[in-house]
Coordinates of N, CA, C and O and ligand atoms in Angstrom, one line a residue:
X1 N 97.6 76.1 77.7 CA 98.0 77.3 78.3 C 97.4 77.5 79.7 O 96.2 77.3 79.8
X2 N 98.2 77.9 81.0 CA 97.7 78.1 81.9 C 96.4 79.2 82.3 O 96.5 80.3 81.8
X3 N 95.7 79.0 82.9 CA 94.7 80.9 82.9 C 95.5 81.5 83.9 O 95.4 81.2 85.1
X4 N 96.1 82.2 83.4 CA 97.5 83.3 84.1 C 96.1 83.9 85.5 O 96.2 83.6 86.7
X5 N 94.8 84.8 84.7 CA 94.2 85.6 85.3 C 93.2 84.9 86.4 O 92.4 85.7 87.0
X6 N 93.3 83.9 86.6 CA 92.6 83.0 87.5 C 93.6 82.6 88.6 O 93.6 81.6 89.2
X7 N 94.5 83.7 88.8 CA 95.5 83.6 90.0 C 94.9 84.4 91.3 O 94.8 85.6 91.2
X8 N 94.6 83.7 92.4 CA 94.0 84.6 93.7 C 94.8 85.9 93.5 O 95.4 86.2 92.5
X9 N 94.6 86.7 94.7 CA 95.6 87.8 95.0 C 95.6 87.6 96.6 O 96.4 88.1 97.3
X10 N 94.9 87.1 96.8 CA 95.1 86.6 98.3 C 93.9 86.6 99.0 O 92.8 86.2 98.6
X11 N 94.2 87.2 100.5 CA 93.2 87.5 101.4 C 93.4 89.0 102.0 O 94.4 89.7 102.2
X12 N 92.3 89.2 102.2 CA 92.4 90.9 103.3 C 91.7 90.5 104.2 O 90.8 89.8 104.4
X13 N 92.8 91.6 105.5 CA 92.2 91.3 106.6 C 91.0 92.1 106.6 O 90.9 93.1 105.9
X14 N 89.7 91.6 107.5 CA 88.5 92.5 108.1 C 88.3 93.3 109.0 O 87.2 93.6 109.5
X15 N 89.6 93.9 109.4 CA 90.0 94.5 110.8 C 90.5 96.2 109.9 O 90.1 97.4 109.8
X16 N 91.8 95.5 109.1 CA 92.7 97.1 108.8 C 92.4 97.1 107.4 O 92.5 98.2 106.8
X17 N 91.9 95.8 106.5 CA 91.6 95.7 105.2 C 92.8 95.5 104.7 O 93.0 96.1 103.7
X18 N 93.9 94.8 105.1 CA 95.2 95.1 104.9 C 95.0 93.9 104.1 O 94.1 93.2 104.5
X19 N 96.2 93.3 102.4 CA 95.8 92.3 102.0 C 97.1 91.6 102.5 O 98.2 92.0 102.9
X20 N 96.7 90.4 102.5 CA 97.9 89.9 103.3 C 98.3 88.6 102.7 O 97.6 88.2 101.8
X21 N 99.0 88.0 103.0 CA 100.0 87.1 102.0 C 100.2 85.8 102.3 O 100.6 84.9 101.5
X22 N 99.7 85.7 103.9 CA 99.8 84.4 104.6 C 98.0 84.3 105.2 O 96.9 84.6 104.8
X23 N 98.7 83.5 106.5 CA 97.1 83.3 106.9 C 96.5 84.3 108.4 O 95.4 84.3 108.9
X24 N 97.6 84.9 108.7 CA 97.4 86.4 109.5 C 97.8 87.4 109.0 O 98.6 87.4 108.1
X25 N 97.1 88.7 109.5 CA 97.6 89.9 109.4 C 98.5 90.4 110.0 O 98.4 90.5 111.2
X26 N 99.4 90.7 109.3 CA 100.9 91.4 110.3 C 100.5 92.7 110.8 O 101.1 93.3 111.7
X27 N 99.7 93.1 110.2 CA 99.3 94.6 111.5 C 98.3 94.6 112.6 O 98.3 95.6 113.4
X28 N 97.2 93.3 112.9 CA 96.4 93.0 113.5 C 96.9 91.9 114.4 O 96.9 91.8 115.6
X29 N 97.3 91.0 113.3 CA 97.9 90.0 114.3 C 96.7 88.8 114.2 O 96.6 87.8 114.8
X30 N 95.9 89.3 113.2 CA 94.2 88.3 113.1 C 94.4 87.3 112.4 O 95.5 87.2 111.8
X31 N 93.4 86.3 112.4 CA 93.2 85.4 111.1 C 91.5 85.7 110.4 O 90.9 85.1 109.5
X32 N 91.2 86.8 111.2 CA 90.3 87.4 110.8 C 90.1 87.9 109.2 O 89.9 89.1 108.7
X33 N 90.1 86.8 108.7 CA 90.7 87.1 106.4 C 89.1 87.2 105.5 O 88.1 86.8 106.0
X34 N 89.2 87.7 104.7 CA 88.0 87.5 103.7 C 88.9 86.9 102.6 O 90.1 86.8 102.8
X35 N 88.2 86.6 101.2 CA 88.6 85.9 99.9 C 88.3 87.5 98.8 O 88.9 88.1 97.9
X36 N 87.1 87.4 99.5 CA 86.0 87.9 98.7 C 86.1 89.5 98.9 O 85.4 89.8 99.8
X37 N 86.7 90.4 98.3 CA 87.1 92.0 98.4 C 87.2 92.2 97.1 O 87.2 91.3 96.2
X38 N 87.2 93.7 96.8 CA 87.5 94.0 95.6 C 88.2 95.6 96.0 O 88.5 96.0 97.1
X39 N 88.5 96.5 94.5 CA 89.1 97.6 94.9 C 90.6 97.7 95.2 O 90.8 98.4 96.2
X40 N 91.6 97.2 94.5 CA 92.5 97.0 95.1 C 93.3 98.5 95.2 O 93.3 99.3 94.3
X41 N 94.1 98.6 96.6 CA 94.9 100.3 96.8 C 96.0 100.1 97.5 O 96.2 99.3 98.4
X42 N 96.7 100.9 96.9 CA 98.6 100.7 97.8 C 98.7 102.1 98.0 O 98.7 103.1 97.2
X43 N 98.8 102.1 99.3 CA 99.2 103.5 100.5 C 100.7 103.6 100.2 O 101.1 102.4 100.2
X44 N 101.2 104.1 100.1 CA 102.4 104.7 99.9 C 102.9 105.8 100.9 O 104.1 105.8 101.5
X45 N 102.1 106.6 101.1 CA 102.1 107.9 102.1 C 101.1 108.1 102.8 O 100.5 109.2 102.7
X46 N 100.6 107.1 103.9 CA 99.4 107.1 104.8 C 99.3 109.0 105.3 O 98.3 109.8 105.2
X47 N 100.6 109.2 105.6 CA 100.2 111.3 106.3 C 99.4 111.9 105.3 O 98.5 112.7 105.6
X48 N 100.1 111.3 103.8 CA 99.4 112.6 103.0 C 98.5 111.9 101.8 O 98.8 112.1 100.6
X49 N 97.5 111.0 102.3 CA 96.4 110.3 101.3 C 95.2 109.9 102.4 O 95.0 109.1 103.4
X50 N 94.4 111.1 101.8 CA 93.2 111.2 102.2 C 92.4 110.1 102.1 O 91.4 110.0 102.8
X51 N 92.8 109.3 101.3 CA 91.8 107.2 101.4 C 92.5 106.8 102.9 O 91.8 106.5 103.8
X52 N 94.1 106.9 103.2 CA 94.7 106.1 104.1 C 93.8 107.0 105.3 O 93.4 106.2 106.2
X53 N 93.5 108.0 105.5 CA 92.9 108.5 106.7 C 91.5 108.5 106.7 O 91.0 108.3 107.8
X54 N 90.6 108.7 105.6 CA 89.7 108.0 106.1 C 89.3 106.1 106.2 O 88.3 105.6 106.6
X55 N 89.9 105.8 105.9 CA 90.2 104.2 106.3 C 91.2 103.8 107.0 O 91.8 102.7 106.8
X56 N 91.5 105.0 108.1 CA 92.2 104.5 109.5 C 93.4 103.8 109.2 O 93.8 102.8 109.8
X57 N 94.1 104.3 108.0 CA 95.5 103.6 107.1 C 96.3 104.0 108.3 O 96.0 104.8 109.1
X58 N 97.3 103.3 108.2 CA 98.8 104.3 109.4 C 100.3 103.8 108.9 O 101.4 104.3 109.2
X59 N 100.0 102.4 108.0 CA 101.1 101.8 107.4 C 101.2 101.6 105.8 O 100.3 101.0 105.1
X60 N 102.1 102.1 105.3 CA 102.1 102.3 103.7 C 102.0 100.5 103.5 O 102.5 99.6 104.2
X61 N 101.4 100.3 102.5 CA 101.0 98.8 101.5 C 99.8 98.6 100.8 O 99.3 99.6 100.2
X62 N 99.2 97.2 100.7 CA 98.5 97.1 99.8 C 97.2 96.8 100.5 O 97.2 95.9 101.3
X63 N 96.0 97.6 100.2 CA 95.0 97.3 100.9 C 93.7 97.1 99.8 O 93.7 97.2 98.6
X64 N 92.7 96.7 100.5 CA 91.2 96.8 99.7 C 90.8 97.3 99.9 O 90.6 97.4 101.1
X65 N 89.8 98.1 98.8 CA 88.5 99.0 99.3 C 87.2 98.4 99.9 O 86.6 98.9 100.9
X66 N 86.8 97.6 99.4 CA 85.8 97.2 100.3 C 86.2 95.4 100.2 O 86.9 94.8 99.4
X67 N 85.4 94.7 101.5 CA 85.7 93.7 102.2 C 84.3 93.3 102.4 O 83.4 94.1 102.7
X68 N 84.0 92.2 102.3 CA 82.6 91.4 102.4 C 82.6 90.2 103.5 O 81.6 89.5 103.6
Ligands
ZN1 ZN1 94.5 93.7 109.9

């Protein structure tokens, strides 16, 4: 049996915290990535979610709470 839960989730950038899917961030434009994050959060409505504003959110997706 494969270990299904031993599948990455990727990288977040260290700039917007944005998690991203390749080896840049499409809102930064960085390769500026961590591995190592935890907390995972999907903005949906950056205007009206007080996490997306105080973490300088401006684009609905999937982000992390903290970044190491
Ligand atoms: Zn970024």
């Amino acid at each position: 049996m494969p270990p299904a839960n031993k599948k990455k989730q990727g990288k977040v950038c260290r700039d917007c915290h944005r998690v991203v899917d390749g080896e840049i961030c499409v809102i930064c434009g960085t390769t500026n990535l961590s591995e190592d994050w935890s907390g995972y959060l999907v903005i949906i409505d950056p205007d009206n979610s007080e996490v997306a504003k105080r973490m300088n959110i401006k684009l609905p997706g999937r982000y992390a709470l903290k970044v190491r």
